Tab-separated table of C-alpha atoms in Angstrom:
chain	number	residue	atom	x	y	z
X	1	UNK	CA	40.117	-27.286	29.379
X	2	UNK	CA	40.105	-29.058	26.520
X	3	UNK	CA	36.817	-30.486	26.277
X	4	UNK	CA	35.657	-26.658	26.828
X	5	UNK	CA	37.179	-25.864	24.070
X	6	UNK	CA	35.942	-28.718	21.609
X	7	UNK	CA	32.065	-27.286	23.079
X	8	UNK	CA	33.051	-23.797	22.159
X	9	UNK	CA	34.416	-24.825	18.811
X	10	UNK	CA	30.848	-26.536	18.312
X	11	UNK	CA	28.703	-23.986	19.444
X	12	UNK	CA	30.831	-21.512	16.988
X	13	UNK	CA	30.278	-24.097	14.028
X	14	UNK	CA	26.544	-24.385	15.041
X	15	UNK	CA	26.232	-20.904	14.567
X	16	UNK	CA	28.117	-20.223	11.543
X	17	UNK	CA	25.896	-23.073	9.946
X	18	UNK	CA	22.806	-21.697	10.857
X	19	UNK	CA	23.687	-18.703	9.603
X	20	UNK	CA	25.160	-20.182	6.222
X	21	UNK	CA	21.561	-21.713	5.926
X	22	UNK	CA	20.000	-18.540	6.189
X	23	UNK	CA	21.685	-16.790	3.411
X	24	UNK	CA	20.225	-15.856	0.067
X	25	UNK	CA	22.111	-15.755	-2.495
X	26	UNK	CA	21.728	-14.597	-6.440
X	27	UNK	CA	23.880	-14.876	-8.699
X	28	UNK	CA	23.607	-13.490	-12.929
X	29	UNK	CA	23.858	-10.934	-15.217
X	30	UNK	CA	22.662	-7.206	-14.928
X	31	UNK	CA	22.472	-4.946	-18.131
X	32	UNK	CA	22.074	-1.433	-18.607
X	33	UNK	CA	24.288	0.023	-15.857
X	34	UNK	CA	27.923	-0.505	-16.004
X	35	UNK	CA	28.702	-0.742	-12.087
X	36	UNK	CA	26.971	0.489	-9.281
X	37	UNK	CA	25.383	-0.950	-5.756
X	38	UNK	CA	22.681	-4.135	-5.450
X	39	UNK	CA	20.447	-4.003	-2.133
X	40	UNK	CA	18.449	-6.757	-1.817
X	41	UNK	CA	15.397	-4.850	0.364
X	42	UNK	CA	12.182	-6.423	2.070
X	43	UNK	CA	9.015	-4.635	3.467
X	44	UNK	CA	9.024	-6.289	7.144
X	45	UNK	CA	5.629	-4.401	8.498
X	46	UNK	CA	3.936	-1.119	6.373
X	47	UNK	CA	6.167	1.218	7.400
X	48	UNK	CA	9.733	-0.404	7.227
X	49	UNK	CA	11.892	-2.113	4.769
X	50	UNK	CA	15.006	-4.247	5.925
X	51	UNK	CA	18.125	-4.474	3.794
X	52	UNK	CA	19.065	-8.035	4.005
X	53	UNK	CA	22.059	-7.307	1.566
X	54	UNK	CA	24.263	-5.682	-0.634
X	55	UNK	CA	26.994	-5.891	-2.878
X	56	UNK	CA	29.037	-3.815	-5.418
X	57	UNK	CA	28.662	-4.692	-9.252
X	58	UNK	CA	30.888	-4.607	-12.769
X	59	UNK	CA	28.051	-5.199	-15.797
X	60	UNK	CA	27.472	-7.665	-17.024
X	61	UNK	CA	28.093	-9.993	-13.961
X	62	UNK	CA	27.327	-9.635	-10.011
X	63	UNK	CA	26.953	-12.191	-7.048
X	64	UNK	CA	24.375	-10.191	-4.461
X	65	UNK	CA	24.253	-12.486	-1.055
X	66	UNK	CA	21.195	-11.412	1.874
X	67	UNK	CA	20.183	-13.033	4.791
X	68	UNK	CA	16.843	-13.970	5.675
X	69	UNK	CA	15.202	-16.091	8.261
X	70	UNK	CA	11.763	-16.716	6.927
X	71	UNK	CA	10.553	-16.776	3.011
X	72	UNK	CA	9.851	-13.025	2.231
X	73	UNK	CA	9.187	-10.943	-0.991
X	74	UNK	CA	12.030	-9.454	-1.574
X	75	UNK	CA	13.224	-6.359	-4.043
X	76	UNK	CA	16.618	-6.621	-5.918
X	77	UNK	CA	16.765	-2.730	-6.373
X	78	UNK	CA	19.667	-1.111	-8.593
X	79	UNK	CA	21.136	2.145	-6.659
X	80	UNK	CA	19.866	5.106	-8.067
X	81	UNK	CA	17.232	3.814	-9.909
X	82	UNK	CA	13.732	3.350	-9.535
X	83	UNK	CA	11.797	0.525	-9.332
X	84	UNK	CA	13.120	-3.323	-8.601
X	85	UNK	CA	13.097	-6.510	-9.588
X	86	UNK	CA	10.742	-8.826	-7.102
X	87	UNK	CA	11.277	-12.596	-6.242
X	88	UNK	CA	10.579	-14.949	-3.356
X	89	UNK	CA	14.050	-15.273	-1.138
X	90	UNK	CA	13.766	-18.727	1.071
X	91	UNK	CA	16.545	-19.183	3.728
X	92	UNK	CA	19.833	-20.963	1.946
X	93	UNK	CA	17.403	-20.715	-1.366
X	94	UNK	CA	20.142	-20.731	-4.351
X	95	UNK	CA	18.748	-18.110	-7.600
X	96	UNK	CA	20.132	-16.894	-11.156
X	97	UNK	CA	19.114	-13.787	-12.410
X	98	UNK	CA	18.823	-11.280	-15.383
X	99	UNK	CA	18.449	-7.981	-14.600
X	100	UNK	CA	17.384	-5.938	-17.502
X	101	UNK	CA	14.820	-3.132	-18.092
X	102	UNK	CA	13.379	-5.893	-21.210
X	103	UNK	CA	10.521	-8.739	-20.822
X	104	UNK	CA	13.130	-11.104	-21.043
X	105	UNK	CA	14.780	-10.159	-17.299
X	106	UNK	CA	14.026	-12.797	-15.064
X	107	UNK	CA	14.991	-14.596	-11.186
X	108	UNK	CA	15.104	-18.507	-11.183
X	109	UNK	CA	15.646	-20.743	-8.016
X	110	UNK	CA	13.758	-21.859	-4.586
X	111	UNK	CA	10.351	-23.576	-4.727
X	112	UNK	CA	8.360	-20.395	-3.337
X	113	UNK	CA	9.822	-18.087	-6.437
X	114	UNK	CA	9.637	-20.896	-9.489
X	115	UNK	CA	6.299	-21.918	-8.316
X	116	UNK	CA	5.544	-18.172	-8.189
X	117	UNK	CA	6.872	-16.977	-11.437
X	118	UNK	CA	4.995	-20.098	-13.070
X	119	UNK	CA	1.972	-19.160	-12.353
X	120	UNK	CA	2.492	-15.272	-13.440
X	121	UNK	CA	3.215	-16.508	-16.779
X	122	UNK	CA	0.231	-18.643	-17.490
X	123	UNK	CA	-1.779	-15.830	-15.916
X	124	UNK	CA	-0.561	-13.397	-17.997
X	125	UNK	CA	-1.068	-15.325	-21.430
X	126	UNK	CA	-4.613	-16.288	-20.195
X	127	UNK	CA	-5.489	-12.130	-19.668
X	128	UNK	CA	-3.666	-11.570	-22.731
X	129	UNK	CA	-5.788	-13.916	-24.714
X	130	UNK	CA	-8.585	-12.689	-23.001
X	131	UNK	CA	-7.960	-9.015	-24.012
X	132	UNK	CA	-7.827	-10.254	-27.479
X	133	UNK	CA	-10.794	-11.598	-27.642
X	134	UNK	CA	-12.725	-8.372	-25.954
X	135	UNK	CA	-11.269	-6.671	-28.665
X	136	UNK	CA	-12.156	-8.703	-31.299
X	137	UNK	CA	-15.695	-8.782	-29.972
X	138	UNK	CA	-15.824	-4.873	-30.108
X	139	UNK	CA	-14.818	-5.194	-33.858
X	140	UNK	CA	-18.050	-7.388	-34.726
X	141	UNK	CA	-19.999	-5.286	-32.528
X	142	UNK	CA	-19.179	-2.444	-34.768
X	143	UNK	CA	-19.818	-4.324	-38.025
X	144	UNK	CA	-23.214	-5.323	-36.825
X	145	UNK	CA	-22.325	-8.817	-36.486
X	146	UNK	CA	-24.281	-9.460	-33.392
X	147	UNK	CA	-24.929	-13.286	-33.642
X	148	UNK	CA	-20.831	-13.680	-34.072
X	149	UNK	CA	-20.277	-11.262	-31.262
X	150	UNK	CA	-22.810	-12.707	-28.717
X	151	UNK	CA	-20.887	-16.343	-29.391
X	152	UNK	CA	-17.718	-14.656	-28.741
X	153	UNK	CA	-18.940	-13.198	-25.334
X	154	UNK	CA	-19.402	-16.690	-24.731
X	155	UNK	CA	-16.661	-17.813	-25.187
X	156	UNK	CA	-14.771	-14.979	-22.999
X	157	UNK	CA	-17.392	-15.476	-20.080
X	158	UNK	CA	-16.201	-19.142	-19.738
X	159	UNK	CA	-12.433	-18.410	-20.217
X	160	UNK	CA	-12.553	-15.543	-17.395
X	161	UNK	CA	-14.686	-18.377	-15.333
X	162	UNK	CA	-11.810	-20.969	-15.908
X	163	UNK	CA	-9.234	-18.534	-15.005
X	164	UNK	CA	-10.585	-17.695	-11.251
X	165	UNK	CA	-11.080	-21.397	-10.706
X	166	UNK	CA	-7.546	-21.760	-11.449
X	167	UNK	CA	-6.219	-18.769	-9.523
X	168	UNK	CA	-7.823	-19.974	-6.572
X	169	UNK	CA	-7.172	-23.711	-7.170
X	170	UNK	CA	-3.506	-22.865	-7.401
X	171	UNK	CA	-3.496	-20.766	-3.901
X	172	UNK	CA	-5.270	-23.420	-2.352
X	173	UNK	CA	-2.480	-25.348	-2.830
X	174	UNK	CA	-0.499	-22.599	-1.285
X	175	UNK	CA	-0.675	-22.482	2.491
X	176	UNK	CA	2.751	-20.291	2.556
X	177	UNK	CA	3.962	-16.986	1.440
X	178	UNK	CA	2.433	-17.147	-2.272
X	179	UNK	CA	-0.892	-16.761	-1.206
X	180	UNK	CA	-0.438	-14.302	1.185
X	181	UNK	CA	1.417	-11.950	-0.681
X	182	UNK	CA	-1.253	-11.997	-3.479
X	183	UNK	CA	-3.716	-11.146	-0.933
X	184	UNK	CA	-1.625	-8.258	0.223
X	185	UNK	CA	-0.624	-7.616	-3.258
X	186	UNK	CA	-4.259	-7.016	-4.204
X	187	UNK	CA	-5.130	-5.063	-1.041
X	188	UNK	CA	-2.814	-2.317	-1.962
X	189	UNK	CA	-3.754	-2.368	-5.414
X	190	UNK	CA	-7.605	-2.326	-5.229
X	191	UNK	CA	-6.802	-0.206	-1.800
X	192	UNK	CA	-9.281	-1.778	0.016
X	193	UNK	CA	-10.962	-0.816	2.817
X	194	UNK	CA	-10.456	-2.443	6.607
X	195	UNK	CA	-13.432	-5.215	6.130
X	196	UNK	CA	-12.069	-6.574	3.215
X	197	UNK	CA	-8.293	-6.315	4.646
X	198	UNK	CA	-9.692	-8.527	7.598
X	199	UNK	CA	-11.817	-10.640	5.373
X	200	UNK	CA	-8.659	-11.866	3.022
X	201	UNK	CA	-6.471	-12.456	6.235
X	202	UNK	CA	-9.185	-14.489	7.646
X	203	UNK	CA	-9.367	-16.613	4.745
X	204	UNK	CA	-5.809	-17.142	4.935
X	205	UNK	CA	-4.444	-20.649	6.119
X	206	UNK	CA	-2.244	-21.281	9.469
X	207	UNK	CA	0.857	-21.104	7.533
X	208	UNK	CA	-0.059	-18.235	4.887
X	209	UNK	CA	-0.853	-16.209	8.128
X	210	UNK	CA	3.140	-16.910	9.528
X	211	UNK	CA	4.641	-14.898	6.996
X	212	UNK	CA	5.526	-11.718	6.485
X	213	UNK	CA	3.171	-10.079	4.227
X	214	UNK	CA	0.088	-11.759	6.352
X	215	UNK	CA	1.182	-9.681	9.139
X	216	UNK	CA	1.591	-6.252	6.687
X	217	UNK	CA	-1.818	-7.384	6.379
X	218	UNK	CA	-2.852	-7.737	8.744
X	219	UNK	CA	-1.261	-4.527	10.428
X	220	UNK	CA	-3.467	-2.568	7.338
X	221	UNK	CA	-6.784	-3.781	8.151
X	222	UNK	CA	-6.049	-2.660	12.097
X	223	UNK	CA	-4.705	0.938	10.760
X	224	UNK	CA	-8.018	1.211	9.211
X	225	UNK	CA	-10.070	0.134	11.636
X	226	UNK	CA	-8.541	3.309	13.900
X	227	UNK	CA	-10.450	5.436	11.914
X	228	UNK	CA	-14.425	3.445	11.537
X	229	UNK	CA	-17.464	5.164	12.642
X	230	UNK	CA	-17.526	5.309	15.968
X	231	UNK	CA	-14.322	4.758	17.013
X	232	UNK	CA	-12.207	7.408	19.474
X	233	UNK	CA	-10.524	9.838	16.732
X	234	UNK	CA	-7.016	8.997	17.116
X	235	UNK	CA	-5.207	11.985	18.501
X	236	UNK	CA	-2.126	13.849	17.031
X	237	UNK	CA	-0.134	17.272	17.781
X	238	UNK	CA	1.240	18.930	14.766
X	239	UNK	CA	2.085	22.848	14.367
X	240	UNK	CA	0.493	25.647	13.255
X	241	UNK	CA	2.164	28.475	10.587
X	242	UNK	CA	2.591	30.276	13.291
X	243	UNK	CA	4.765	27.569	15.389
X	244	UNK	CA	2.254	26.653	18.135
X	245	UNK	CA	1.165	23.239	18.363
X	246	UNK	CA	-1.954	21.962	18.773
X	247	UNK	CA	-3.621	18.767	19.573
X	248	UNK	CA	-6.554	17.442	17.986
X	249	UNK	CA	-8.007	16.245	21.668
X	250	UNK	CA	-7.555	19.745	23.259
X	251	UNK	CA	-9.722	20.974	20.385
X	252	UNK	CA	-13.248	22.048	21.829
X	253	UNK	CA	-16.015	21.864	19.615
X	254	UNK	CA	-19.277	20.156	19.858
X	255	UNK	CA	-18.605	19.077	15.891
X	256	UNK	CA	-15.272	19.049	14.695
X	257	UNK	CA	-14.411	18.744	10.363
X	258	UNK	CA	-10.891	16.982	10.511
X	259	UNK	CA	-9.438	18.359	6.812
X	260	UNK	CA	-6.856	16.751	4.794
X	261	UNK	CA	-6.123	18.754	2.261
X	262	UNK	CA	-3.378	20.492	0.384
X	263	UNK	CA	-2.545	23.170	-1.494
X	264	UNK	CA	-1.676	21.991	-4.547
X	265	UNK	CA	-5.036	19.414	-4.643
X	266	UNK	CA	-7.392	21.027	-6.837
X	267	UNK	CA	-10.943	19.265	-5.493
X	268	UNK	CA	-8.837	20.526	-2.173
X	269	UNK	CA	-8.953	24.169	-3.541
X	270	UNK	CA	-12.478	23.712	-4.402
X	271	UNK	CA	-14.029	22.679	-1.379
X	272	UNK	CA	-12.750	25.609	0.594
X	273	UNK	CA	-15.174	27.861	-0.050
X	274	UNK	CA	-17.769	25.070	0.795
X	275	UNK	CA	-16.068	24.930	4.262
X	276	UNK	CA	-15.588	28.478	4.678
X	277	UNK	CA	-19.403	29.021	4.184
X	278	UNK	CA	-19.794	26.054	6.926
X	279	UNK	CA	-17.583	27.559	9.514
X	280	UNK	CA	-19.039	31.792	9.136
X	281	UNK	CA	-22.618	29.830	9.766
X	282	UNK	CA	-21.659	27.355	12.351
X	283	UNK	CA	-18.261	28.664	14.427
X	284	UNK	CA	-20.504	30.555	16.919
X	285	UNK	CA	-22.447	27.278	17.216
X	286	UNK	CA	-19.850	25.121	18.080
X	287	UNK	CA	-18.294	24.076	14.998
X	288	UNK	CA	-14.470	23.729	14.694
X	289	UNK	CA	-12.434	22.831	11.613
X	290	UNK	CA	-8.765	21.156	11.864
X	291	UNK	CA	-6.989	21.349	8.462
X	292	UNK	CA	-4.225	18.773	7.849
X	293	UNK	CA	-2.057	20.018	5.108
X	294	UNK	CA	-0.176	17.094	3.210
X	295	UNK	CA	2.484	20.179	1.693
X	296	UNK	CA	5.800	19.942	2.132
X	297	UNK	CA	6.983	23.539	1.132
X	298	UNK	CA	5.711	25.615	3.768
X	299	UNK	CA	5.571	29.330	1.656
X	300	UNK	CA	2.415	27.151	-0.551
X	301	UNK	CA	1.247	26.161	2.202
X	302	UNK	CA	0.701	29.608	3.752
X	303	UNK	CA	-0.197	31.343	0.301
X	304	UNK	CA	-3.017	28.484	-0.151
X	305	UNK	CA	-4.015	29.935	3.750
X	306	UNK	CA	-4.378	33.409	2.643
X	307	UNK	CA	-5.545	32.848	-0.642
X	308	UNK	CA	-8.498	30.802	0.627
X	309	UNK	CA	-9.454	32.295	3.972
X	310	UNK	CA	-8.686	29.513	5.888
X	311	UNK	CA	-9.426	31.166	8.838
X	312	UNK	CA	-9.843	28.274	11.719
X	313	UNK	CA	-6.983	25.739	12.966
X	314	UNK	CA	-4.214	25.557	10.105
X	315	UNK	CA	-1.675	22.373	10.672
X	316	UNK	CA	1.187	20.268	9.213
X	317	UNK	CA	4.187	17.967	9.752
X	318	UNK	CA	5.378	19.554	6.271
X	319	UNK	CA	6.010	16.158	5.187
X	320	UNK	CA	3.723	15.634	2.222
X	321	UNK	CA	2.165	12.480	2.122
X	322	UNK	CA	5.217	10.728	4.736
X	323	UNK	CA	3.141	12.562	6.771
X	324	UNK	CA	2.400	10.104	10.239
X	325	UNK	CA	-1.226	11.921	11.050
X	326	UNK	CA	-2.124	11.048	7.282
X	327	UNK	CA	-1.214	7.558	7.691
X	328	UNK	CA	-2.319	7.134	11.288
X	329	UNK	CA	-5.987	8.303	9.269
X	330	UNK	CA	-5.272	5.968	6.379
X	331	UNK	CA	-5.560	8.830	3.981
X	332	UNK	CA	-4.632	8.055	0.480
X	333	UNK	CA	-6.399	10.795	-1.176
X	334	UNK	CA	-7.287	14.067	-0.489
X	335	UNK	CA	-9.321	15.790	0.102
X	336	UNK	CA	-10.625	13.338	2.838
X	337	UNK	CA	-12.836	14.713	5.676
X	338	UNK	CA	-13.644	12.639	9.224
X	339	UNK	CA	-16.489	14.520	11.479
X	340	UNK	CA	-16.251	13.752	14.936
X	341	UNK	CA	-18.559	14.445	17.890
X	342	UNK	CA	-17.700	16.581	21.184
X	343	UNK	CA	-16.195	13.431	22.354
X	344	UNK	CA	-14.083	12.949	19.808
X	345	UNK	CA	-15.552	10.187	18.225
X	346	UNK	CA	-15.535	9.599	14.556
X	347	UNK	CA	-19.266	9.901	12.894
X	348	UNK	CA	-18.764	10.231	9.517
X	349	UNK	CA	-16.749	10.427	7.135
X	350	UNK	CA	-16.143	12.365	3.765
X	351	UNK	CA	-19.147	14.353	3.934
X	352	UNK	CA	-19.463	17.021	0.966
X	353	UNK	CA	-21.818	19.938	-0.195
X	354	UNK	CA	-25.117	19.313	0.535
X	355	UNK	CA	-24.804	16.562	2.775
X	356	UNK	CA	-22.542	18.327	5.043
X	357	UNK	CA	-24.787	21.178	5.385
X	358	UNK	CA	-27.132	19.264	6.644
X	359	UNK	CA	-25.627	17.049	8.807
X	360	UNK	CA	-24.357	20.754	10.549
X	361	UNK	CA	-28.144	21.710	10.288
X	362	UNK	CA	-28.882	18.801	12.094
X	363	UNK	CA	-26.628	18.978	14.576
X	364	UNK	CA	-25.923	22.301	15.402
X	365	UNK	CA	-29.119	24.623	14.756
């Protein structure tokens, strides 16, 4: 009995340590808001953010504790209020903060986020002094001072040169999260397409690709690649105006224009009438058109209908751009057009005006 007991008191302490070691904790000041909630938040996969904490504050001072098991970006985000304040959390990683809406707010502690933070500095001063000097050249430029200004473009070439050398000299020596959440980081900025998604995790080391933002990006680049040329249309129900649902597969059509759109998209508005032409010339032919609408209020939605003449297949979750068919698509602007085949395979994509009309001229005359 004893000795039972002694094992269960271990196997308790075992656990409670391990879970001690996973904890994050930040402690610091926070100005601007008097009191209020902390979450400590982290994107686990495109879709989904965990809370790994939260605590209650009194300005100026607040203790915020989260859990983690694996290094992850993670958002310090005040309630109510937009935006966050980003650092690297490491399991049992120790960090001061200062959480202010001014340059000078700031999250210290753990190798990942010093390392991190570091390097954003010296990169910022280096595109700040490189800005500077653009400028500067566009000033001699203007006063005719060409031999001056070519010297100075010089000069910039060579500084921008030195600056990728070090950006990728420092993540070479970054086989961890650093490097992979750049690479993500710069996917979603540039919003690049599925090949380069799959290019940058590819050139990811064995340990960038264990984290958490390698597999976000991982998880992007196979989204897009869903929707390539040639690829079976992924298929989706959503509802009419009317209530009825319809699904894209049960859609005959020897060509089918998949349409996301919405009524309050302007170039959206515009290219009605180019699809209304399309679909009075080519309906009897075999030419079907599935509009997506990214609204959310569902009177626009139906005035936008009328008012355009929208006469074929109307649909929407009424979700605006939380929409799932919109992300299952990758849409992140509309209008955005996929043409797909009697088969339901994607064949092109985006096709406008002239070349549309002749891609149904081709295909359907």
């Amino acid at each position: 009995m004893k000795n039972t007991l002694v094992a269960t008191l271990l196997l308790a302490s075992c656990g409670y340590l391990s879970y001690a070691q996973n904890n994050v904790i930040v402690k610091g000041q926070i100005k601007g808001v008097e009191s209020g909630r902390l979450y400590m938040l982290a994107p686990v996969s495109e879709n989904r953010v965990d809370t790994l904490g939260t605590a209650l504050f009194q300005a100026p001072d607040f203790v915020l504790e989260g859990r983690c098991d694996e290094p992850v970006v993670a958002h310090i985000v005040v309630e109510n209020y937009s935006g966050g304040f980003p650092f690297m959390a490491e399991p049992g990683g120790s960090y001061t903060a200062l959480l202010t809406n001014g340059r000078e707010a700031y999250i210290r502690g753990g190798k990942l986020q010093d390392a991190w933070t570091g390097y954003l500095k010296y990169s910022t001063e280096q595109r700040q002094k490189i800005s500077a000097m653009k400028q500067r050249h566009q000033t001699l430029v203007a006063e005719n001072k060409y031999r001056s200004a070519s010297a100075l473009n010089d000069s910039i070439l060579l500084l921008e040169q030195q600056a990728r050398k070090e950006t990728y000299d420092f993540l070479g020596q970054h086989d961890d999260l650093i490097t992979a959440h750049t690479y993500l980081e710069n996917a979603q900025m540039r919003d690049a397409g599925a090949e380069q998604c799959r290019k940058m995790y590819e050139s990811l080391g064995e340990g960038a690709k264990q984290t958490p933002s390698a597999r976000i990006l991982k998880e992007r680049y196979e989204r897009m690649e869903q929707t390539e040329k040639g690829r079976l249309a992924p298929d989706f129900t959503l509802t009419t105006p009317e209530g009825m649902e319809v699904t894209l597969s049960k859609v005959a059509g020897k060509v089918k224009i998949l349409d996301f759109w919405a009524s309050w998209c302007g170039p959206c508005r515009l290219n009605n009438p180019a699809l209304k032409k399309a679909y009075e010339e080519y309906h009897d032919k075999g030419l079907e058109i599935i509009s997506v609408s990214l609204d959310n209020k569902p009177e626009r939605w139906k005035d936008a209908i009328a008012k355009d003449g929208l006469t074929w297949i109307n649909v929407s979750s009424l979700k605006g751009w939380k929409c799932d068919v919109a992300r299952l698509y990758s849409v992140s602007a509309v209008p955005a057009i996929f043409i797909l085949n009697e088969e339901n395979r994607i064949v092109a994509t985006n096709l406008r005006g002239e070349k549309l009309a002749k891609y149904l001229e081709d295909n359907l005359k």
